[in-house]
C-alpha positions in Angstrom: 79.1 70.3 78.9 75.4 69.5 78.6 72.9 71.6 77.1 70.6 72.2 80.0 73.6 73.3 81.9 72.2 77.1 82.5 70.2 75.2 84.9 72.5 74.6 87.0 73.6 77.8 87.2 70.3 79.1 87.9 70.0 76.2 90.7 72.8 77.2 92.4 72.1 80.9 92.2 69.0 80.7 93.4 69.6 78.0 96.2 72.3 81.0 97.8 69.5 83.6 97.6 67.1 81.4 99.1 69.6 80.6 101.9 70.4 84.0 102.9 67.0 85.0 103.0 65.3 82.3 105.2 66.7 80.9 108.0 68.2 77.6 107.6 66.5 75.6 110.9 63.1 77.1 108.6 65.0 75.5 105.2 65.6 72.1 106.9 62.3 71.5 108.9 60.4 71.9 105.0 63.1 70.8 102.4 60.3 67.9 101.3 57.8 70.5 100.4 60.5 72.5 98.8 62.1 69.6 96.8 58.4 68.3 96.1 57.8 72.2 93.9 61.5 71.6 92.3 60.4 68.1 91.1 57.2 69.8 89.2 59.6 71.2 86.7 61.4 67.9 86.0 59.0 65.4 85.4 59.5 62.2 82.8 60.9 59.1 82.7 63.9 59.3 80.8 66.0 59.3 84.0 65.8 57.7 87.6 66.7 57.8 91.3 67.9 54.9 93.0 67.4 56.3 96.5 63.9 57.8 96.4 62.1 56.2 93.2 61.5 59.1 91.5 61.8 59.3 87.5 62.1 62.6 85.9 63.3 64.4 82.6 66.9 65.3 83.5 68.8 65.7 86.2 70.0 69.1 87.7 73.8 69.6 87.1 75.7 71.8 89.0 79.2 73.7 88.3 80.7 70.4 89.0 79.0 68.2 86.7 77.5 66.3 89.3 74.1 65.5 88.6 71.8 65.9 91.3 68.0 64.0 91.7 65.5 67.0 91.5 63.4 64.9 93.6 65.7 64.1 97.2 68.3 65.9 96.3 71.2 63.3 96.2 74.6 63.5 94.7 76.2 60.6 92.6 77.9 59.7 95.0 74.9 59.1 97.2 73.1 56.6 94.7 76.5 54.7 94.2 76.9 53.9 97.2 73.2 52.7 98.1 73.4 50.8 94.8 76.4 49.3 96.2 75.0 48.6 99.4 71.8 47.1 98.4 73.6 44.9 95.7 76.0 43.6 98.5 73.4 42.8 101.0 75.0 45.1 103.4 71.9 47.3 105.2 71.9 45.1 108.0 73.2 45.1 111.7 74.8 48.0 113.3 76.2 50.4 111.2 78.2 53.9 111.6 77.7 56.7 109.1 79.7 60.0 109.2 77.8 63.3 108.1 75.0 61.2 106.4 73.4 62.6 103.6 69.4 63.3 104.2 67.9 61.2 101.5 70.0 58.1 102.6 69.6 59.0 106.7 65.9 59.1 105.6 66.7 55.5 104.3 69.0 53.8 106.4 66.5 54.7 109.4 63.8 52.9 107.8 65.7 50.2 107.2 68.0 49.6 109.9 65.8 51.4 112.7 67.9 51.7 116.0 70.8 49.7 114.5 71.9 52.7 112.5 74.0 55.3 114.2 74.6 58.5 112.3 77.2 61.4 113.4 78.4 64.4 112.1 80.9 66.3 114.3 80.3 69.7 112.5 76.4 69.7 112.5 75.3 70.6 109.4 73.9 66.7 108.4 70.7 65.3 110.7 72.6 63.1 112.8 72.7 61.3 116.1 75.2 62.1 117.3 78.7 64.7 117.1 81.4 62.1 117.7 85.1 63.8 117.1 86.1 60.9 114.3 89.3 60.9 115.8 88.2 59.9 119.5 84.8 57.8 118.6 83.0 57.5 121.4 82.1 53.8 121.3 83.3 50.5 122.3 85.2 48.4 120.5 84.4 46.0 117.6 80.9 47.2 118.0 79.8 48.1 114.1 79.5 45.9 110.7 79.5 48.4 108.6 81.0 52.1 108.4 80.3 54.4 106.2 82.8 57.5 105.7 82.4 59.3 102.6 84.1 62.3 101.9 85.6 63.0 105.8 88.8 61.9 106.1 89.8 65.1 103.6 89.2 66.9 106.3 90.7 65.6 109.3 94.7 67.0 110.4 95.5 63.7 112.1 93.7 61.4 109.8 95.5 58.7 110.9 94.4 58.7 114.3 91.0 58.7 112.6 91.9 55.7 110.2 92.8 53.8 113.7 89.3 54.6 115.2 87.3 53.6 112.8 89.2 50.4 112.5 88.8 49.9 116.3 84.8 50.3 116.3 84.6 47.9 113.3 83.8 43.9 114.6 86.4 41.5 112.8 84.8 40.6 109.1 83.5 44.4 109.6 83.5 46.5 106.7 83.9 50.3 105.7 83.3 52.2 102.7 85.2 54.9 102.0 85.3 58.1 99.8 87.7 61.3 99.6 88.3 63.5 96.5 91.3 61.3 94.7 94.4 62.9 92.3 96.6 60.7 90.4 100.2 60.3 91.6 101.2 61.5 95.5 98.9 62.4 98.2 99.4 66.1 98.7 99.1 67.8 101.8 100.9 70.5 103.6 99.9 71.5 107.2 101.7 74.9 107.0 98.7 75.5 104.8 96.0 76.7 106.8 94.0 79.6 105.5 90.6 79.0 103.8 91.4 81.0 101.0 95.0 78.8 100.6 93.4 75.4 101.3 90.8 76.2 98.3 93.7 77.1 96.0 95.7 74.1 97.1 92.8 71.6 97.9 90.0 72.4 96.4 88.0 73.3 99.4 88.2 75.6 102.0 87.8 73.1 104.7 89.9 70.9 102.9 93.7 69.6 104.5 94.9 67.5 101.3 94.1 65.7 98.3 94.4 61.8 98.1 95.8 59.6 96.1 93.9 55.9 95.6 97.6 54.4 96.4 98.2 57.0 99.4 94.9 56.9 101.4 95.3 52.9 100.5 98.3 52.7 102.6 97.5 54.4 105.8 94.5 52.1 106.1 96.6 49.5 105.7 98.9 50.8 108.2 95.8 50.6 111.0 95.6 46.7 109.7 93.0 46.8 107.0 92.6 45.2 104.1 92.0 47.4 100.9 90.0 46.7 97.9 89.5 49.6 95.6 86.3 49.8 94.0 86.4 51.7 90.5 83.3 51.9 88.5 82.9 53.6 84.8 79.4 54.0 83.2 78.6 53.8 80.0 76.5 56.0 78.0 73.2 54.5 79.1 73.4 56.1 82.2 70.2 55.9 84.2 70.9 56.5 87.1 73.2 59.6 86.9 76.4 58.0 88.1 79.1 59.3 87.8 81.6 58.3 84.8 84.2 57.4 86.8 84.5 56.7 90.2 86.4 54.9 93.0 85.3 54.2 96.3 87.5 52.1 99.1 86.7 49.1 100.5 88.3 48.7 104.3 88.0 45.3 105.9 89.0 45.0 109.2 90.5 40.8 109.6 92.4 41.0 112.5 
């Protein structure tokens, strides 16, 4: 556990007393000025964000060890998979992102402009759009690139969703992928249905099951992709706050 980790719990304390005193439309409309104040106290060089270009003395960790940029606020997770995107030459004709985070939607707008379509069903992201995942409304073979990180966890009939997003994808399309993982079966049980249950069984209240690689891996292959997994480990020179270990899912669609 790291030594600055009574941060973290002073974060997250105070980010739910903030959020239940001012209204969260209020919260949303001046998170850069907020985040701006927050990035005051954790100034240096000794680590970096990938995504906004900020340097700063440590990042803030939360309860789940996930280190978070003081700066834009984005996960692990988040400067993974822009690393990997950047490295792969990827940010470029019409992509689909699920429930964007705000520091890459901030991003992939500047980038891709009106060839990136963001949607998140629940609206609690900034997003285009509120497409149902499971009933996408858009044509066929339209998108190069999906992104769908941490959605499909949440989805009953995930895979109707694994079919849509393989239907929007153009052939030589690809999608990245990213759910909570376990090691040995998926687990899921649908008579399971109570927030209070689903935390206790899944982790999350709004959660329906918990992945395996090999599990979620086979029902994409079942809509006809091919699956590469993508596991990463960082050493101890760990600039960017990535996490140690990590897979994320390659879908391509070839046929």
């Amino acid at each position: 556990m790291p030594n600055n980790y009574h941060y973290l719990g002073m974060y997250e304390l105070a980010k739910k007393f903030i959020s239940k005193l001012v209204p969260r439309s209020f919260l949303i409309k001046n998170e850069g000025l907020l985040r701006f104040f927050i990035y005051q106290l954790y100034k240096g060089s000794t680590y970096g964000c990938n995504i906004c270009g900020k340097k700063f003395s440590r990042f803030i960790q939360i309860q789940t060890s996930e280190a978070i940029c003081p700066s834009c606020g984005s996960l692990p997770r988040n400067r993974r998979l822009w690393q990997i995107l950047n490295d792969n030459e990827l940010l470029k004709g019409k992509v689909l992102d699920f429930s964007p985070n705000r520091c890459l939607h901030k991003n992939f707008k500047k980038t891709l402009k009106d060839d990136y379509i963001s949607t998140d069903y629940e609206g609690e992201f900034f997003a285009d759009y509120a497409y149902d995942i499971t009933g996408i409304f858009e044509p066929n073979n339209k998108f190069d690139l999906v992104i769908c990180y941490h959605i499909l966890e949440h989805i009953p009939e995930d895979q109707k969703a694994i079919n849509e997003l393989h239907r929007v994808l153009k052939i030589g399309g690809k999608c990245y992928i990213q759910t909570p993982f376990k090691e040995g079966d998926t687990y899921e049980d649908p008579s399971i249905t109570t927030p209070e249950e689903r935390k206790k069984h899944f982790g999350q209240e709004d959660h329906v099951r918990i992945y395996s690689v090999e599990g979620l891996k086979n029902r994409l292959q079942k809509a006809g992709f091919k699956v590469t997994p993508l596991n990463f480990a960082e050493g101890s020179n760990n600039y960017f706050g990535f996490k140690e270990k990590e897979t994320v899912l390659l879908a391509e669609k070839i046929l």
